[in-house]
Every structure is written in structure tokens, then in C-alpha cells.
Amino acid sequence: MTARTQWEDDLFEEKQQFRQLGIWALLLVTCLPVVGILGYQLLTGQLVGDRPASGMLLLFLSLLVVLPVFLGFYYATLTTRINNEGIFFGWNFPSGSLNRIRWSEVRECKLIHNRFVGLGYRIATPYGTVYNVKGNCGLHIVKNNGSELLIGTCRAEALKSALIAIGAVSGGASAAGGKEEMQQNNDKKEAI
């Protein structure tokens, strides 16, 4: 008999990374001056500007700020898993462990088209806490305690199919109390 993995019964799994060209262009534009000036000063031996930063300061900024920012964006992964036990989601750092919401903790959930809420991790938006890498589609969850969160997805149809298979949503795109129909969507949260 083979050993079962923790995620063997997943009905939905998605891993998203920051691979948008615009993000990388913005990172390059903001970080390139530090690395460029460091390279110029090291290669030519000439300091740049009226009050030049030392080569050590520029090296410090490059190694302890610029490099970690690039590596963080490159390796950051938002993982979402859904199975009969609940919804598992989170970033791969600092610990890599996923947050868990049991279906019994969910008052309502629905797939929505949302207004732009930013990228990464956001708190206090119209959707509660937001975990988003790209796109304007996500799983909006309201827990029994009233807290809300939105988990972005690029695979809305696959997520909807998994939620329907579990019984968390009916043919529409929402559920309340974990398994029953829920109220109409308001204008800020357009259901898929």
C-alpha cells in the first residue's frame, strides 16, 4: 500500500507567481540606478554626484535591498488548494505553511470579479484581506465570525467546478452557511 500525501484529495490547486512584465520593468527602473552607479564607480574608480555614496554603501544597498526584493518577487508563490476539508491558501514564505479555513467556518463564499485591489497581500479593502497575484477574479469568503477575505485566481472556471463538486456553491457562484444559497451580490462584488 502506498502512502497518501496530504494534498492527494484536492479538487482544485493553483500556484501563482509574479511573472507580469510590468512588475519586472518597474523593479528594474527603480533598482537599476543603485546597481548602475555601483558598477560605474567600481569600474572607473570615479565617484558619481556632488555628494556621492561610497562604494560600500551602494554594495550594501545592492546586496541587502535590491537583491532580496528581486528574489522575493521571483520566488513568491500564492498557493490555493480546495478539498472536502476546506480552503487552504497562502504564500510560500516566511514559513511555507498554508492557512486553513474549514467549510464549517465559512458563512458564504462566491467567485467574483473585483475592482483592482493591488498585488500581494492587502488588508482593509472592500473585500477584507486580499491575497492576489494578478487578475480581477477571486474567491470571496465571509467567515462565521464576519471576517472577509479574497483569494485571487487565474483559473475561475476550474475553481467554480471544484466548489460545485464539493457542494460549497450551487450552479450559481455562491453559497451560504457552507452549503446553501446566499443573498444577491452587491454592486462591488459581481458574481461569476
PDB file of C-alpha atoms in Angstrom:
ATOM      1  CA  MET A   1       0.000   0.000   0.000  1.00  0.00           C
ATOM      2  CA  THR A   2       1.360   3.441  -0.919  1.00  0.00           C
ATOM      3  CA  ALA A   3       1.375   6.348   1.481  1.00  0.00           C
ATOM      4  CA  ARG A   4      -1.138   9.111   0.769  1.00  0.00           C
ATOM      5  CA  THR A   5       0.048  12.675   0.503  1.00  0.00           C
ATOM      6  CA  GLN A   6      -1.595  15.488   2.426  1.00  0.00           C
ATOM      7  CA  TRP A   7      -2.974  17.059  -0.775  1.00  0.00           C
ATOM      8  CA  GLU A   8      -3.996  13.898  -2.624  1.00  0.00           C
ATOM      9  CA  ASP A   9      -7.724  14.644  -2.376  1.00  0.00           C
ATOM     10  CA  ASP A  10      -7.533  18.207  -3.707  1.00  0.00           C
ATOM     11  CA  LEU A  11     -10.246  19.136  -6.166  1.00  0.00           C
ATOM     12  CA  PHE A  12      -8.507  22.395  -7.031  1.00  0.00           C
ATOM     13  CA  GLU A  13      -4.917  23.570  -6.835  1.00  0.00           C
ATOM     14  CA  GLU A  14      -3.373  26.731  -8.205  1.00  0.00           C
ATOM     15  CA  LYS A  15       0.077  28.233  -7.807  1.00  0.00           C
ATOM     16  CA  GLN A  16       0.543  31.802  -8.978  1.00  0.00           C
ATOM     17  CA  GLN A  17       3.769  33.755  -9.311  1.00  0.00           C
ATOM     18  CA  PHE A  18       4.631  37.337 -10.184  1.00  0.00           C
ATOM     19  CA  ARG A  19       5.581  36.992 -13.859  1.00  0.00           C
ATOM     20  CA  GLN A  20       3.933  40.131 -15.205  1.00  0.00           C
ATOM     21  CA  LEU A  21       6.260  42.145 -17.429  1.00  0.00           C
ATOM     22  CA  GLY A  22       5.084  45.427 -15.890  1.00  0.00           C
ATOM     23  CA  ILE A  23       6.165  44.412 -12.388  1.00  0.00           C
ATOM     24  CA  TRP A  24       9.628  43.414 -13.552  1.00  0.00           C
ATOM     25  CA  ALA A  25      10.001  46.596 -15.614  1.00  0.00           C
ATOM     26  CA  LEU A  26       9.060  48.699 -12.568  1.00  0.00           C
ATOM     27  CA  LEU A  27      11.523  46.797 -10.380  1.00  0.00           C
ATOM     28  CA  LEU A  28      14.303  47.303 -12.929  1.00  0.00           C
ATOM     29  CA  VAL A  29      13.595  51.011 -13.324  1.00  0.00           C
ATOM     30  CA  THR A  30      13.611  51.606  -9.572  1.00  0.00           C
ATOM     31  CA  CYS A  31      16.608  49.411  -8.715  1.00  0.00           C
ATOM     32  CA  LEU A  32      18.831  49.901 -11.751  1.00  0.00           C
ATOM     33  CA  PRO A  33      20.239  53.283 -10.654  1.00  0.00           C
ATOM     34  CA  VAL A  34      21.758  51.804  -7.483  1.00  0.00           C
ATOM     35  CA  VAL A  35      23.353  48.882  -9.315  1.00  0.00           C
ATOM     36  CA  GLY A  36      24.363  51.078 -12.272  1.00  0.00           C
ATOM     37  CA  ILE A  37      26.103  53.684 -10.112  1.00  0.00           C
ATOM     38  CA  LEU A  38      27.838  50.931  -8.119  1.00  0.00           C
ATOM     39  CA  GLY A  39      29.092  49.313 -11.325  1.00  0.00           C
ATOM     40  CA  TYR A  40      30.246  52.637 -12.766  1.00  0.00           C
ATOM     41  CA  GLN A  41      32.112  53.601  -9.587  1.00  0.00           C
ATOM     42  CA  LEU A  42      33.767  50.185  -9.321  1.00  0.00           C
ATOM     43  CA  LEU A  43      34.810  50.061 -12.989  1.00  0.00           C
ATOM     44  CA  THR A  44      36.019  53.651 -13.375  1.00  0.00           C
ATOM     45  CA  GLY A  45      37.103  54.495  -9.837  1.00  0.00           C
ATOM     46  CA  GLN A  46      35.210  57.809 -10.128  1.00  0.00           C
ATOM     47  CA  LEU A  47      32.513  58.817  -7.667  1.00  0.00           C
ATOM     48  CA  VAL A  48      29.150  59.968  -9.053  1.00  0.00           C
ATOM     49  CA  GLY A  49      27.380  63.185  -7.966  1.00  0.00           C
ATOM     50  CA  ASP A  50      28.083  66.151  -5.719  1.00  0.00           C
ATOM     51  CA  ARG A  51      27.648  64.097  -2.548  1.00  0.00           C
ATOM     52  CA  PRO A  52      28.481  60.607  -3.796  1.00  0.00           C
ATOM     53  CA  ALA A  53      27.564  57.477  -1.946  1.00  0.00           C
ATOM     54  CA  SER A  54      30.511  55.296  -1.135  1.00  0.00           C
ATOM     55  CA  GLY A  55      31.014  52.020  -2.959  1.00  0.00           C
ATOM     56  CA  MET A  56      30.402  50.177   0.323  1.00  0.00           C
ATOM     57  CA  LEU A  57      27.009  51.874   0.813  1.00  0.00           C
ATOM     58  CA  LEU A  58      25.977  51.066  -2.754  1.00  0.00           C
ATOM     59  CA  LEU A  59      27.155  47.477  -2.341  1.00  0.00           C
ATOM     60  CA  PHE A  60      25.212  47.272   0.933  1.00  0.00           C
ATOM     61  CA  LEU A  61      22.055  48.588  -0.793  1.00  0.00           C
ATOM     62  CA  SER A  62      22.516  46.194  -3.693  1.00  0.00           C
ATOM     63  CA  LEU A  63      23.047  43.091  -1.580  1.00  0.00           C
ATOM     64  CA  LEU A  64      20.664  43.804   1.289  1.00  0.00           C
ATOM     65  CA  VAL A  65      17.837  45.633  -0.507  1.00  0.00           C
ATOM     66  CA  VAL A  66      17.837  45.215  -4.288  1.00  0.00           C
ATOM     67  CA  LEU A  67      18.768  41.529  -4.447  1.00  0.00           C
ATOM     68  CA  PRO A  68      16.259  40.400  -1.774  1.00  0.00           C
ATOM     69  CA  VAL A  69      13.475  42.396  -3.465  1.00  0.00           C
ATOM     70  CA  PHE A  70      14.179  40.734  -6.817  1.00  0.00           C
ATOM     71  CA  LEU A  71      14.475  37.278  -5.266  1.00  0.00           C
ATOM     72  CA  GLY A  72      11.323  37.838  -3.214  1.00  0.00           C
ATOM     73  CA  PHE A  73       9.258  38.726  -6.269  1.00  0.00           C
ATOM     74  CA  TYR A  74      10.799  35.915  -8.295  1.00  0.00           C
ATOM     75  CA  TYR A  75      10.170  33.156  -5.732  1.00  0.00           C
ATOM     76  CA  ALA A  76       6.909  34.418  -4.175  1.00  0.00           C
ATOM     77  CA  THR A  77       4.130  31.926  -4.842  1.00  0.00           C
ATOM     78  CA  LEU A  78       0.480  32.150  -3.844  1.00  0.00           C
ATOM     79  CA  THR A  79      -0.920  28.647  -3.421  1.00  0.00           C
ATOM     80  CA  THR A  80      -4.623  27.830  -3.241  1.00  0.00           C
ATOM     81  CA  ARG A  81      -5.946  24.325  -2.582  1.00  0.00           C
ATOM     82  CA  ILE A  82      -9.523  23.241  -2.099  1.00  0.00           C
ATOM     83  CA  ASN A  83     -10.781  19.862  -0.938  1.00  0.00           C
ATOM     84  CA  ASN A  84     -13.621  18.423   1.131  1.00  0.00           C
ATOM     85  CA  GLU A  85     -11.917  19.569   4.337  1.00  0.00           C
ATOM     86  CA  GLY A  86     -11.731  23.252   3.410  1.00  0.00           C
ATOM     87  CA  ILE A  87      -9.824  26.015   1.697  1.00  0.00           C
ATOM     88  CA  PHE A  88      -6.040  26.157   2.049  1.00  0.00           C
ATOM     89  CA  PHE A  89      -4.147  29.240   0.880  1.00  0.00           C
ATOM     90  CA  GLY A  90      -1.070  31.312   1.493  1.00  0.00           C
ATOM     91  CA  TRP A  91       2.341  32.498   0.427  1.00  0.00           C
ATOM     92  CA  ASN A  92       5.390  30.251   0.330  1.00  0.00           C
ATOM     93  CA  PHE A  93       7.292  32.424   2.800  1.00  0.00           C
ATOM     94  CA  PRO A  94       8.172  33.044   5.548  1.00  0.00           C
ATOM     95  CA  SER A  95       7.168  29.516   6.581  1.00  0.00           C
ATOM     96  CA  GLY A  96       5.526  27.954   3.551  1.00  0.00           C
ATOM     97  CA  SER A  97       2.647  26.576   5.603  1.00  0.00           C
ATOM     98  CA  LEU A  98      -0.838  27.284   4.293  1.00  0.00           C
ATOM     99  CA  ASN A  99      -3.715  28.952   6.115  1.00  0.00           C
ATOM    100  CA  ARG A 100      -6.766  26.732   6.512  1.00  0.00           C
ATOM    101  CA  ILE A 101     -10.444  27.589   6.584  1.00  0.00           C
ATOM    102  CA  ARG A 102     -12.701  24.624   7.312  1.00  0.00           C
ATOM    103  CA  TRP A 103     -16.011  24.553   5.473  1.00  0.00           C
ATOM    104  CA  SER A 104     -17.784  24.727   8.850  1.00  0.00           C
ATOM    105  CA  GLU A 105     -16.143  28.167   9.370  1.00  0.00           C
ATOM    106  CA  VAL A 106     -17.491  29.573   6.081  1.00  0.00           C
ATOM    107  CA  ARG A 107     -20.708  31.577   6.177  1.00  0.00           C
ATOM    108  CA  GLU A 108     -20.610  32.333   2.447  1.00  0.00           C
ATOM    109  CA  CYS A 109     -18.259  32.106  -0.484  1.00  0.00           C
ATOM    110  CA  LYS A 110     -18.528  33.159  -4.088  1.00  0.00           C
ATOM    111  CA  LEU A 111     -16.411  33.759  -7.132  1.00  0.00           C
ATOM    112  CA  ILE A 112     -16.384  37.422  -8.032  1.00  0.00           C
ATOM    113  CA  HIS A 113     -14.980  39.911 -10.494  1.00  0.00           C
ATOM    114  CA  ASN A 114     -13.400  42.546  -8.286  1.00  0.00           C
ATOM    115  CA  ARG A 115     -12.110  46.031  -8.803  1.00  0.00           C
ATOM    116  CA  PHE A 116      -8.328  46.292  -8.851  1.00  0.00           C
ATOM    117  CA  VAL A 117      -7.196  45.604  -5.295  1.00  0.00           C
ATOM    118  CA  GLY A 118      -3.453  45.631  -5.803  1.00  0.00           C
ATOM    119  CA  LEU A 119      -0.977  42.806  -5.795  1.00  0.00           C
ATOM    120  CA  GLY A 120       0.354  40.724  -2.947  1.00  0.00           C
ATOM    121  CA  TYR A 121      -1.205  40.933   0.488  1.00  0.00           C
ATOM    122  CA  ARG A 122      -3.625  43.734   1.349  1.00  0.00           C
ATOM    123  CA  ILE A 123      -5.650  44.476   4.479  1.00  0.00           C
ATOM    124  CA  ALA A 124      -8.832  46.545   4.881  1.00  0.00           C
ATOM    125  CA  THR A 125     -10.161  46.592   1.334  1.00  0.00           C
ATOM    126  CA  PRO A 126     -13.844  46.324   0.377  1.00  0.00           C
ATOM    127  CA  TYR A 127     -13.210  42.566   0.270  1.00  0.00           C
ATOM    128  CA  GLY A 128     -11.418  42.179   3.598  1.00  0.00           C
ATOM    129  CA  THR A 129      -7.902  40.768   3.484  1.00  0.00           C
ATOM    130  CA  VAL A 130      -6.728  40.165  -0.082  1.00  0.00           C
ATOM    131  CA  TYR A 131      -4.236  37.634  -1.403  1.00  0.00           C
ATOM    132  CA  ASN A 132      -3.684  38.429  -5.080  1.00  0.00           C
ATOM    133  CA  VAL A 133      -1.036  37.926  -7.730  1.00  0.00           C
ATOM    134  CA  LYS A 134      -2.820  39.039 -10.884  1.00  0.00           C
ATOM    135  CA  GLY A 135      -6.189  39.473 -12.477  1.00  0.00           C
ATOM    136  CA  ASN A 136      -9.541  40.723 -11.292  1.00  0.00           C
ATOM    137  CA  CYS A 137     -11.161  37.446 -10.321  1.00  0.00           C
ATOM    138  CA  GLY A 138     -11.197  35.785  -6.941  1.00  0.00           C
ATOM    139  CA  LEU A 139     -12.879  33.679  -4.293  1.00  0.00           C
ATOM    140  CA  HIS A 140     -14.581  35.993  -1.790  1.00  0.00           C
ATOM    141  CA  ILE A 141     -15.083  34.303   1.582  1.00  0.00           C
ATOM    142  CA  VAL A 142     -17.080  35.529   4.570  1.00  0.00           C
ATOM    143  CA  LYS A 143     -16.363  33.532   7.707  1.00  0.00           C
ATOM    144  CA  ASN A 144     -18.846  32.863  10.504  1.00  0.00           C
ATOM    145  CA  ASN A 145     -17.061  35.452  12.670  1.00  0.00           C
ATOM    146  CA  GLY A 146     -17.743  38.124   9.995  1.00  0.00           C
ATOM    147  CA  SER A 147     -14.176  38.453   8.729  1.00  0.00           C
ATOM    148  CA  GLU A 148     -13.775  38.558   4.968  1.00  0.00           C
ATOM    149  CA  LEU A 149     -11.025  37.655   2.566  1.00  0.00           C
ATOM    150  CA  LEU A 150     -10.440  37.450  -1.149  1.00  0.00           C
ATOM    151  CA  ILE A 151      -8.109  34.931  -2.756  1.00  0.00           C
ATOM    152  CA  GLY A 152      -7.243  35.857  -6.338  1.00  0.00           C
ATOM    153  CA  THR A 153      -7.376  33.244  -9.088  1.00  0.00           C
ATOM    154  CA  CYS A 154      -6.495  32.944 -12.763  1.00  0.00           C
ATOM    155  CA  ARG A 155      -8.495  29.711 -13.037  1.00  0.00           C
ATOM    156  CA  ALA A 156     -12.009  30.842 -12.144  1.00  0.00           C
ATOM    157  CA  GLU A 157     -13.863  28.130 -14.070  1.00  0.00           C
ATOM    158  CA  ALA A 158     -11.802  25.302 -12.550  1.00  0.00           C
ATOM    159  CA  LEU A 159     -12.303  26.807  -9.078  1.00  0.00           C
ATOM    160  CA  LYS A 160     -16.038  27.139  -9.662  1.00  0.00           C
ATOM    161  CA  SER A 161     -16.220  23.487 -10.773  1.00  0.00           C
ATOM    162  CA  ALA A 162     -14.399  22.366  -7.622  1.00  0.00           C
ATOM    163  CA  LEU A 163     -16.714  24.413  -5.393  1.00  0.00           C
ATOM    164  CA  ILE A 164     -19.767  22.950  -7.113  1.00  0.00           C
ATOM    165  CA  ALA A 165     -18.350  19.405  -6.765  1.00  0.00           C
ATOM    166  CA  ILE A 166     -17.857  19.927  -3.034  1.00  0.00           C
ATOM    167  CA  GLY A 167     -21.306  21.442  -2.672  1.00  0.00           C
ATOM    168  CA  ALA A 168     -19.937  24.754  -1.447  1.00  0.00           C
ATOM    169  CA  VAL A 169     -21.795  26.501  -4.264  1.00  0.00           C
ATOM    170  CA  SER A 170     -24.764  25.551  -6.354  1.00  0.00           C
ATOM    171  CA  GLY A 171     -24.886  26.111 -10.120  1.00  0.00           C
ATOM    172  CA  GLY A 172     -24.674  29.830  -9.324  1.00  0.00           C
ATOM    173  CA  ALA A 173     -21.451  31.191  -7.944  1.00  0.00           C
ATOM    174  CA  SER A 174     -22.196  31.498  -4.253  1.00  0.00           C
ATOM    175  CA  ALA A 175     -23.066  29.620  -1.102  1.00  0.00           C
ATOM    176  CA  ALA A 176     -24.040  30.486   2.444  1.00  0.00           C
ATOM    177  CA  GLY A 177     -23.502  28.545   5.638  1.00  0.00           C
ATOM    178  CA  GLY A 178     -21.082  26.379   3.731  1.00  0.00           C
ATOM    179  CA  LYS A 179     -23.747  24.629   1.641  1.00  0.00           C
ATOM    180  CA  GLU A 180     -26.895  26.719   0.918  1.00  0.00           C
ATOM    181  CA  GLU A 181     -27.901  29.558  -1.438  1.00  0.00           C
ATOM    182  CA  MET A 182     -26.843  33.054  -0.449  1.00  0.00           C
ATOM    183  CA  GLN A 183     -28.084  36.574  -0.907  1.00  0.00           C
ATOM    184  CA  GLN A 184     -27.812  38.695  -4.048  1.00  0.00           C
ATOM    185  CA  ASN A 185     -24.416  40.208  -4.855  1.00  0.00           C
ATOM    186  CA  ASN A 186     -23.985  43.883  -4.280  1.00  0.00           C
ATOM    187  CA  ASP A 187     -22.520  46.134  -6.989  1.00  0.00           C
ATOM    188  CA  LYS A 188     -18.929  45.957  -5.739  1.00  0.00           C
ATOM    189  CA  LYS A 189     -18.873  42.151  -5.844  1.00  0.00           C
ATOM    190  CA  GLU A 190     -20.147  40.895  -9.185  1.00  0.00           C
ATOM    191  CA  ALA A 191     -20.502  37.104  -9.111  1.00  0.00           C
ATOM    192  CA  ILE A 192     -19.092  34.987 -11.880  1.00  0.00           C
TER     193      ILE A 192
END
